Coordinates of C-alpha atoms and ligand atoms in Angstrom, one line a residue:
M19 CA 175.0 -138.1 0.0
D20 CA 172.6 -135.2 -0.2
A21 CA 174.6 -133.8 -3.2
Q22 CA 174.3 -137.2 -4.9
D23 CA 170.6 -137.6 -4.1
T24 CA 168.6 -137.6 -7.4
L25 CA 165.4 -136.9 -5.4
R26 CA 166.8 -133.9 -3.5
E27 CA 164.8 -131.3 -5.5
F28 CA 161.5 -132.7 -4.1
R29 CA 162.1 -131.2 -0.6
D30 CA 161.5 -127.9 -2.2
R31 CA 158.1 -128.9 -3.3
F32 CA 156.8 -129.2 0.3
H33 CA 156.0 -126.6 2.9
L34 CA 158.5 -127.2 5.7
P35 CA 157.3 -126.1 9.2
L36 CA 159.7 -123.7 10.8
G37 CA 161.0 -123.7 14.4
K38 CA 161.4 -120.8 16.7
D39 CA 164.7 -119.9 15.1
G40 CA 162.9 -119.5 11.7
K41 CA 164.7 -122.6 10.4
P42 CA 162.9 -125.8 9.2
L43 CA 162.3 -128.3 11.9
I44 CA 163.8 -131.7 11.4
Y45 CA 160.4 -133.2 10.4
F46 CA 160.5 -136.9 11.2
A47 CA 156.8 -137.2 11.7
G48 CA 155.7 -138.1 8.2
N49 CA 154.4 -141.4 9.7
S50 CA 151.7 -139.3 11.4
L51 CA 151.0 -136.6 9.0
G52 CA 153.0 -136.1 5.8
L53 CA 154.0 -132.5 4.9
M54 CA 151.9 -130.4 2.6
P55 CA 152.8 -130.4 -1.0
K56 CA 153.0 -126.8 -2.2
S57 CA 150.9 -127.8 -5.2
A58 CA 148.0 -128.9 -3.0
K59 CA 146.7 -125.3 -2.5
A60 CA 146.2 -124.6 -6.2
I61 CA 144.4 -127.9 -6.8
V62 CA 142.0 -127.3 -3.9
E63 CA 141.4 -123.7 -5.0
E64 CA 140.7 -125.0 -8.5
E65 CA 137.9 -127.1 -7.0
L66 CA 136.6 -124.2 -5.0
D67 CA 136.5 -122.2 -8.2
N68 CA 134.7 -124.9 -10.0
W69 CA 132.1 -125.0 -7.2
A70 CA 131.7 -121.2 -7.4
K71 CA 131.6 -121.0 -11.2
L72 CA 130.0 -124.2 -12.3
A73 CA 128.1 -125.4 -9.3
V74 CA 126.2 -128.6 -10.1
D75 CA 127.6 -128.7 -13.6
A76 CA 131.1 -129.3 -12.2
H77 CA 130.1 -132.9 -11.8
H78 CA 130.7 -133.3 -15.5
A79 CA 132.2 -130.0 -16.8
A80 CA 135.1 -129.5 -14.4
G81 CA 138.7 -130.2 -15.7
T82 CA 138.6 -133.3 -13.5
P83 CA 134.9 -134.0 -13.4
W84 CA 133.6 -134.5 -9.9
Y85 CA 131.4 -137.4 -10.9
T86 CA 134.4 -139.6 -11.7
Y87 CA 137.0 -137.8 -9.5
H88 CA 138.1 -141.1 -8.0
E89 CA 139.2 -142.2 -11.4
A90 CA 141.9 -139.5 -11.3
L91 CA 143.5 -141.3 -8.3
R92 CA 143.3 -144.8 -9.5
E93 CA 146.4 -145.4 -11.7
T94 CA 149.0 -144.0 -9.4
T95 CA 147.5 -145.7 -6.4
A96 CA 147.4 -149.0 -8.2
R97 CA 151.1 -148.7 -9.0
L98 CA 152.0 -147.8 -5.4
I99 CA 150.4 -151.0 -4.1
G100 CA 151.0 -153.3 -7.0
A101 CA 147.3 -153.7 -8.0
K102 CA 145.3 -154.0 -11.2
L103 CA 143.1 -151.0 -12.0
N104 CA 139.9 -152.9 -11.2
E105 CA 141.2 -153.8 -7.7
V106 CA 141.6 -150.3 -6.4
I107 CA 139.1 -147.7 -5.1
C108 CA 140.0 -144.5 -3.3
M109 CA 137.2 -143.7 -0.8
N110 CA 136.4 -143.0 2.8
S111 CA 138.8 -143.1 5.7
L112 CA 140.8 -146.1 6.8
T113 CA 138.8 -147.4 9.7
V114 CA 135.6 -147.0 7.7
N115 CA 137.1 -149.0 4.9
L116 CA 138.2 -151.7 7.3
H117 CA 134.6 -152.1 8.5
L118 CA 133.4 -152.2 4.9
M119 CA 135.9 -154.9 4.0
M120 CA 134.9 -156.9 7.1
A121 CA 131.2 -156.6 6.2
T122 CA 132.1 -158.6 3.1
F123 CA 134.9 -160.8 4.3
Y124 CA 134.1 -161.5 7.9
R125 CA 131.0 -163.8 7.6
P126 CA 131.5 -165.9 10.7
T127 CA 129.9 -169.4 10.9
E128 CA 129.5 -171.7 13.9
S129 CA 132.7 -173.4 13.0
R130 CA 134.7 -170.6 11.4
F131 CA 134.6 -167.4 13.4
K132 CA 138.0 -166.4 14.6
I133 CA 140.1 -163.3 13.6
L134 CA 143.9 -163.2 14.0
M135 CA 145.6 -159.8 14.4
E136 CA 148.9 -158.5 15.8
E137 CA 149.6 -156.9 19.1
P138 CA 150.4 -154.2 19.7
A139 CA 148.0 -152.9 17.0
F140 CA 146.7 -149.5 16.3
P141 CA 143.7 -148.9 18.6
S142 CA 141.2 -148.1 15.8
D143 CA 141.9 -151.5 14.2
T144 CA 141.4 -153.2 17.5
Y145 CA 138.1 -151.4 18.1
A146 CA 136.9 -152.1 14.6
I147 CA 137.8 -155.8 14.8
K148 CA 136.3 -156.3 18.3
T149 CA 133.1 -154.5 17.5
Q150 CA 132.7 -156.5 14.2
I151 CA 133.0 -159.7 16.3
M152 CA 130.4 -158.4 18.8
H153 CA 128.2 -157.2 15.9
H154 CA 127.9 -160.8 15.0
G155 CA 126.9 -161.7 18.5
L156 CA 130.2 -163.3 19.3
D157 CA 132.7 -162.7 22.2
P158 CA 136.1 -161.2 21.3
K159 CA 137.6 -163.3 24.2
E160 CA 136.8 -166.4 22.1
A161 CA 137.0 -165.1 18.6
L162 CA 140.1 -162.8 18.7
I163 CA 143.6 -164.3 18.5
L164 CA 146.6 -162.0 19.1
A165 CA 150.0 -162.6 17.5
R166 CA 152.5 -161.1 20.0
P167 CA 156.2 -160.8 20.1
R168 CA 157.9 -163.5 22.1
E169 CA 159.1 -162.8 25.6
G170 CA 162.1 -160.4 25.4
E171 CA 161.5 -159.6 21.7
F172 CA 159.8 -156.6 20.1
T173 CA 158.6 -157.8 16.8
V174 CA 156.3 -160.7 15.8
R175 CA 158.0 -163.6 14.0
T176 CA 156.4 -164.8 10.8
E177 CA 156.7 -168.3 12.0
G178 CA 154.8 -167.4 15.1
I179 CA 152.0 -166.0 13.0
V180 CA 152.0 -169.1 10.8
D181 CA 151.9 -171.3 13.9
L182 CA 148.8 -169.5 15.1
V183 CA 147.2 -169.9 11.8
E184 CA 147.8 -173.6 11.8
K185 CA 146.7 -174.0 15.4
N186 CA 143.4 -172.3 14.6
A187 CA 143.2 -173.6 11.1
D188 CA 139.6 -175.0 11.2
Q189 CA 138.2 -172.0 13.1
L190 CA 140.0 -169.2 11.5
A191 CA 137.8 -166.9 9.3
L192 CA 140.2 -163.9 8.9
V193 CA 143.7 -162.7 9.3
I194 CA 144.1 -158.9 9.5
L195 CA 147.6 -157.6 10.0
A196 CA 149.4 -154.3 9.3
G197 CA 151.6 -154.1 6.3
I198 CA 154.0 -152.2 8.5
N199 CA 153.3 -152.1 12.3
F200 CA 152.8 -148.5 13.5
F201 CA 154.7 -149.0 16.8
T202 CA 157.8 -151.1 15.9
G203 CA 158.0 -150.3 12.2
Q204 CA 158.1 -154.0 11.4
F205 CA 157.3 -154.8 7.7
F206 CA 155.4 -158.1 7.7
D207 CA 156.0 -160.9 5.2
I208 CA 152.6 -160.2 3.5
K209 CA 153.0 -162.8 0.8
K210 CA 153.8 -165.6 3.2
I211 CA 151.2 -164.7 5.8
A212 CA 148.5 -164.4 3.1
A213 CA 149.4 -167.8 1.7
A214 CA 149.4 -169.4 5.1
A215 CA 145.9 -168.1 5.9
Q216 CA 144.5 -169.1 2.5
K217 CA 146.0 -172.6 2.7
H218 CA 143.7 -173.2 5.7
G219 CA 140.6 -171.5 4.1
A220 CA 140.9 -168.1 5.8
I221 CA 140.8 -164.7 4.2
A222 CA 143.9 -162.4 4.5
G223 CA 143.5 -158.6 4.8
F224 CA 146.1 -156.0 5.5
D225 CA 146.1 -152.5 6.9
L226 CA 148.6 -150.5 4.9
A227 CA 148.4 -147.2 6.8
H228 CA 152.2 -147.2 7.4
A229 CA 153.1 -149.2 4.3
I230 CA 151.6 -147.3 1.3
G231 CA 154.1 -144.8 -0.1
N232 CA 156.7 -146.2 2.2
A233 CA 157.5 -149.7 1.1
P234 CA 157.2 -151.6 -2.2
L235 CA 154.0 -153.6 -2.4
S236 CA 152.7 -156.2 -4.8
L237 CA 149.2 -156.9 -3.5
H238 CA 147.9 -158.6 -6.6
D239 CA 150.9 -161.0 -7.0
W240 CA 151.0 -161.7 -3.3
N241 CA 147.4 -162.8 -3.7
V242 CA 146.2 -160.6 -0.8
D243 CA 142.4 -160.8 -0.4
F244 CA 141.8 -157.2 0.6
A245 CA 143.7 -154.2 2.0
V246 CA 142.9 -150.7 3.3
W247 CA 144.9 -147.5 3.9
C248 CA 144.8 -143.9 4.7
S249 CA 146.7 -141.2 2.7
Y250 CA 147.7 -138.5 5.1
K251 CA 150.8 -140.3 6.4
Y252 CA 153.4 -141.2 3.7
L253 CA 151.1 -140.1 0.9
N254 CA 151.1 -136.5 2.2
A255 CA 147.4 -135.9 1.2
G256 CA 146.4 -133.8 4.2
P257 CA 144.4 -134.3 7.4
G258 CA 141.5 -136.7 7.0
A259 CA 142.3 -137.1 3.3
V260 CA 140.5 -139.9 1.5
G261 CA 141.9 -143.3 1.9
G262 CA 141.4 -146.5 -0.1
A263 CA 140.7 -150.1 -0.4
F264 CA 142.1 -153.0 -2.5
V265 CA 139.9 -156.0 -3.3
H266 CA 141.7 -158.8 -5.2
E267 CA 140.3 -159.3 -8.7
R268 CA 138.9 -162.7 -7.9
H269 CA 136.6 -161.1 -5.3
A270 CA 136.2 -157.7 -6.9
T271 CA 134.5 -159.1 -10.0
N272 CA 132.2 -161.2 -7.9
T273 CA 129.1 -159.1 -7.8
K274 CA 127.3 -161.7 -5.6
L275 CA 129.5 -160.9 -2.6
P276 CA 127.5 -159.4 0.3
R277 CA 128.4 -155.8 1.1
L278 CA 127.2 -152.6 2.6
A279 CA 126.1 -150.8 -0.6
G280 CA 125.4 -147.3 -1.8
W281 CA 124.6 -145.7 -5.1
F282 CA 128.2 -145.1 -6.2
G283 CA 128.9 -148.9 -6.0
N284 CA 126.0 -149.4 -8.4
D285 CA 126.3 -149.9 -12.1
P286 CA 126.6 -146.4 -13.6
N287 CA 124.2 -147.3 -16.3
T288 CA 121.3 -147.5 -13.9
R289 CA 122.7 -145.3 -11.1
F290 CA 120.7 -142.2 -12.1
R291 CA 117.5 -144.0 -12.6
L292 CA 117.3 -143.4 -8.8
H293 CA 113.9 -144.5 -7.4
L294 CA 113.2 -146.5 -10.6
E295 CA 115.9 -149.0 -9.7
P296 CA 115.4 -150.4 -6.2
D297 CA 117.7 -153.3 -6.7
F298 CA 121.5 -152.8 -6.2
I299 CA 123.6 -154.0 -9.1
A300 CA 127.3 -154.0 -8.1
V301 CA 130.0 -152.6 -10.4
P302 CA 132.1 -155.7 -11.1
S303 CA 135.3 -154.2 -9.7
A304 CA 136.6 -152.6 -6.4
D305 CA 134.3 -149.7 -7.3
G306 CA 131.4 -151.9 -6.2
W307 CA 132.3 -151.1 -2.6
Q308 CA 132.1 -147.4 -3.1
I309 CA 129.1 -146.0 -1.3
S310 CA 128.8 -142.3 -1.7
N311 CA 129.8 -139.7 -4.2
P312 CA 133.4 -138.6 -4.0
P313 CA 134.3 -135.9 -1.4
I314 CA 136.1 -133.6 -3.7
F315 CA 137.9 -131.4 -1.1
A316 CA 139.3 -134.5 0.7
M317 CA 140.5 -135.9 -2.6
A318 CA 142.0 -132.9 -4.4
P319 CA 145.2 -132.8 -2.3
L320 CA 145.7 -136.5 -2.9
R321 CA 145.9 -135.7 -6.6
A322 CA 148.7 -133.2 -5.9
S323 CA 150.5 -135.7 -3.8
L324 CA 150.1 -138.7 -6.1
A325 CA 151.4 -136.5 -9.0
M326 CA 154.6 -136.1 -7.0
F327 CA 155.1 -139.9 -6.6
D328 CA 154.8 -140.2 -10.3
K329 CA 157.2 -137.4 -10.9
A330 CA 159.7 -139.1 -8.5
G331 CA 159.5 -142.2 -10.6
G332 CA 157.4 -144.3 -8.3
M333 CA 158.4 -146.4 -5.3
E334 CA 161.6 -147.9 -6.8
P335 CA 163.8 -144.7 -6.5
L336 CA 162.0 -143.6 -3.4
R337 CA 162.6 -146.9 -1.7
S338 CA 166.2 -147.0 -2.8
K339 CA 166.9 -143.6 -1.1
S340 CA 164.7 -144.6 1.9
V341 CA 166.8 -147.7 2.6
R342 CA 170.0 -145.7 2.5
L343 CA 168.6 -142.9 4.6
T344 CA 167.2 -145.1 7.4
S345 CA 170.2 -147.3 7.4
Y346 CA 172.4 -144.2 7.7
L347 CA 170.4 -143.0 10.7
E348 CA 170.5 -146.4 12.3
F349 CA 174.3 -146.6 11.8
L350 CA 174.8 -143.2 13.5
L351 CA 172.5 -144.1 16.4
N352 CA 174.3 -147.3 17.0
Q353 CA 177.6 -145.5 17.0
N354 CA 176.3 -143.2 19.6
G355 CA 176.2 -145.8 22.3
S356 CA 173.3 -148.1 22.4
K357 CA 173.2 -148.5 26.1
R358 CA 170.8 -145.6 26.6
F359 CA 168.4 -146.8 24.0
T360 CA 167.4 -149.8 21.9
I361 CA 166.2 -149.6 18.3
I362 CA 163.3 -152.1 18.3
T363 CA 162.7 -151.9 14.6
P364 CA 164.1 -154.8 12.6
T365 CA 167.6 -154.3 11.4
S366 CA 167.0 -155.8 7.9
P367 CA 165.8 -153.2 5.4
D368 CA 163.5 -155.9 4.0
E369 CA 161.7 -156.1 7.3
R370 CA 161.0 -152.4 7.8
G371 CA 160.0 -149.1 6.1
C372 CA 161.6 -145.8 6.8
Q373 CA 160.6 -145.6 10.5
L374 CA 162.9 -146.4 13.4
S375 CA 161.4 -146.9 16.8
I376 CA 163.8 -146.0 19.6
L377 CA 163.1 -147.4 23.0
A378 CA 164.7 -145.0 25.5
H379 CA 165.8 -146.8 28.7
E380 CA 165.8 -143.7 30.9
H381 CA 163.7 -140.6 31.1
P382 CA 162.1 -141.2 27.7
K383 CA 159.6 -138.4 28.0
E384 CA 162.2 -135.9 29.0
L385 CA 164.3 -137.0 26.0
H386 CA 161.4 -136.4 23.7
N387 CA 160.8 -133.0 25.2
E388 CA 164.4 -132.1 24.6
L389 CA 164.2 -133.2 21.0
V390 CA 161.1 -131.0 20.5
A391 CA 162.9 -128.1 22.2
V392 CA 165.8 -128.2 19.7
G393 CA 163.5 -128.3 16.7
V394 CA 162.9 -132.1 16.0
K395 CA 159.4 -133.2 15.2
C396 CA 159.0 -136.8 16.0
D397 CA 156.5 -138.6 18.2
F398 CA 156.4 -140.3 21.6
R399 CA 154.5 -143.5 22.2
E400 CA 153.8 -144.5 25.8
P401 CA 155.6 -145.7 27.7
N402 CA 159.0 -145.2 26.3
V403 CA 159.2 -145.3 22.5
I404 CA 160.2 -142.4 20.2
R405 CA 159.3 -142.9 16.6
V406 CA 161.4 -141.2 13.9
A407 CA 160.5 -141.5 10.2
P408 CA 163.0 -139.9 7.8
T409 CA 161.1 -139.9 4.5
P410 CA 162.8 -140.0 1.1
L411 CA 160.6 -137.3 -0.5
Y412 CA 161.5 -134.4 1.9
N413 CA 164.2 -135.4 4.4
T414 CA 167.9 -135.2 4.0
F415 CA 170.9 -137.2 5.1
H416 CA 172.1 -134.1 6.9
E417 CA 169.0 -134.1 9.0
A418 CA 169.7 -137.7 10.0
W419 CA 173.2 -136.7 11.0
R420 CA 171.9 -133.7 13.0
F421 CA 169.3 -135.8 14.7
A422 CA 172.0 -138.4 15.7
R423 CA 174.2 -135.5 17.1
I424 CA 171.4 -134.2 19.2
L425 CA 170.7 -137.6 20.6
A426 CA 174.4 -138.2 21.3
A427 CA 174.5 -134.9 23.3
H428 CA 171.6 -136.1 25.5
K429 CA 172.8 -137.2 28.9
Ligands
PLP505 C1 146.8 -144.0 11.2 C2 146.1 -145.3 11.4 C3 144.7 -145.4 11.5 C4 143.9 -144.2 11.5 O1 142.6 -144.5 11.1 P1 141.6 -143.4 10.4 O2 140.4 -144.2 10.2 O3 142.3 -142.9 9.2 O4 141.4 -142.3 11.4 C5 144.2 -146.6 11.7 N1 145.0 -147.8 11.8 C6 146.3 -147.7 11.6 C7 147.1 -148.9 11.7 C8 146.9 -146.5 11.5 O5 148.3 -146.4 11.4

């Protein structure tokens, strides 16, 4: 299967961390931090050179002018998430963007003030959402609704989410779910959930941290209201790299929407009149949520990474390999004897990305330590879940096979 893999040459375009034996680790941690594209270094050095040689003039004279650096990221990002160009802006980090989106889309009233989210959720999302509720003088105990897996199940059923939406229909302001849950790897039915929320007058937003660059997305057609993401996981853009936000066209073009504004969200025609223009005039696109000038060194590696997604032909071929790779790993693990562990990720490829979450019934921590000792990089989530994410850009079928052998040998 590796020999037939049309994407196999991409592995060579990444720096593969080596184990003690000098051989590449089995790196299944791309869901935490994607590997470094070899091309990232040159692109960052190019910007350091521009700084050295051009200084302030690099804002306009550099090969990719700093002033509009975010433009260089827009087209590929829009393709990855299925958005129109005016719906996408690469800026900030994920949690910051989540706050910015809530500043616009969470405007609680006496009757409509509840937010629905999933559990377990990533802690940063929980903190952001709870503190937004408190920021409005409300109590999360009353305003936060959690969609949990049923007793004895690991993932949240779509009908369970829709039920909660209907039960809280008159009071629901906002639904915020992951695209793909960080813990279980469940890929939510974004289209259906957005439609259910909107049918009852609520806004639907999604956190795509584990979905972008991993699963196919059609945010515009699914009529999602807003979305946010980071780019250091499956987008391989490096630690703390700039993330992004999607604002559906019907909101993005509405310059009247309240927001937390800064000069880079202002109409470029008046942006540089500085103190002469005290009134904010929003750009009529997702750019209207941009606050500050682009952080070039946190964006440059993203250019390198996005170029690779283009070169690979976008999400379609990547997803096609990803489905086969993950299914192969799942098949091998199930053959191994599933008594010692349970894969809690959904079995249908339509309901997951590349990650499999393995719940170990006995000595989970020791198991993880053993995996580390033999050169596997994957992560452990308390109390007993090992997450493995074979990614289509740089992992191989042989690595999936080796991983399954290692797990089979574990007593
Ligand atoms: C990775 C991740 C984050 C990280 O947030 P930052 O603001 O980028 O530090 C937040 N939420 C989810 C769901 C994540 O997976």
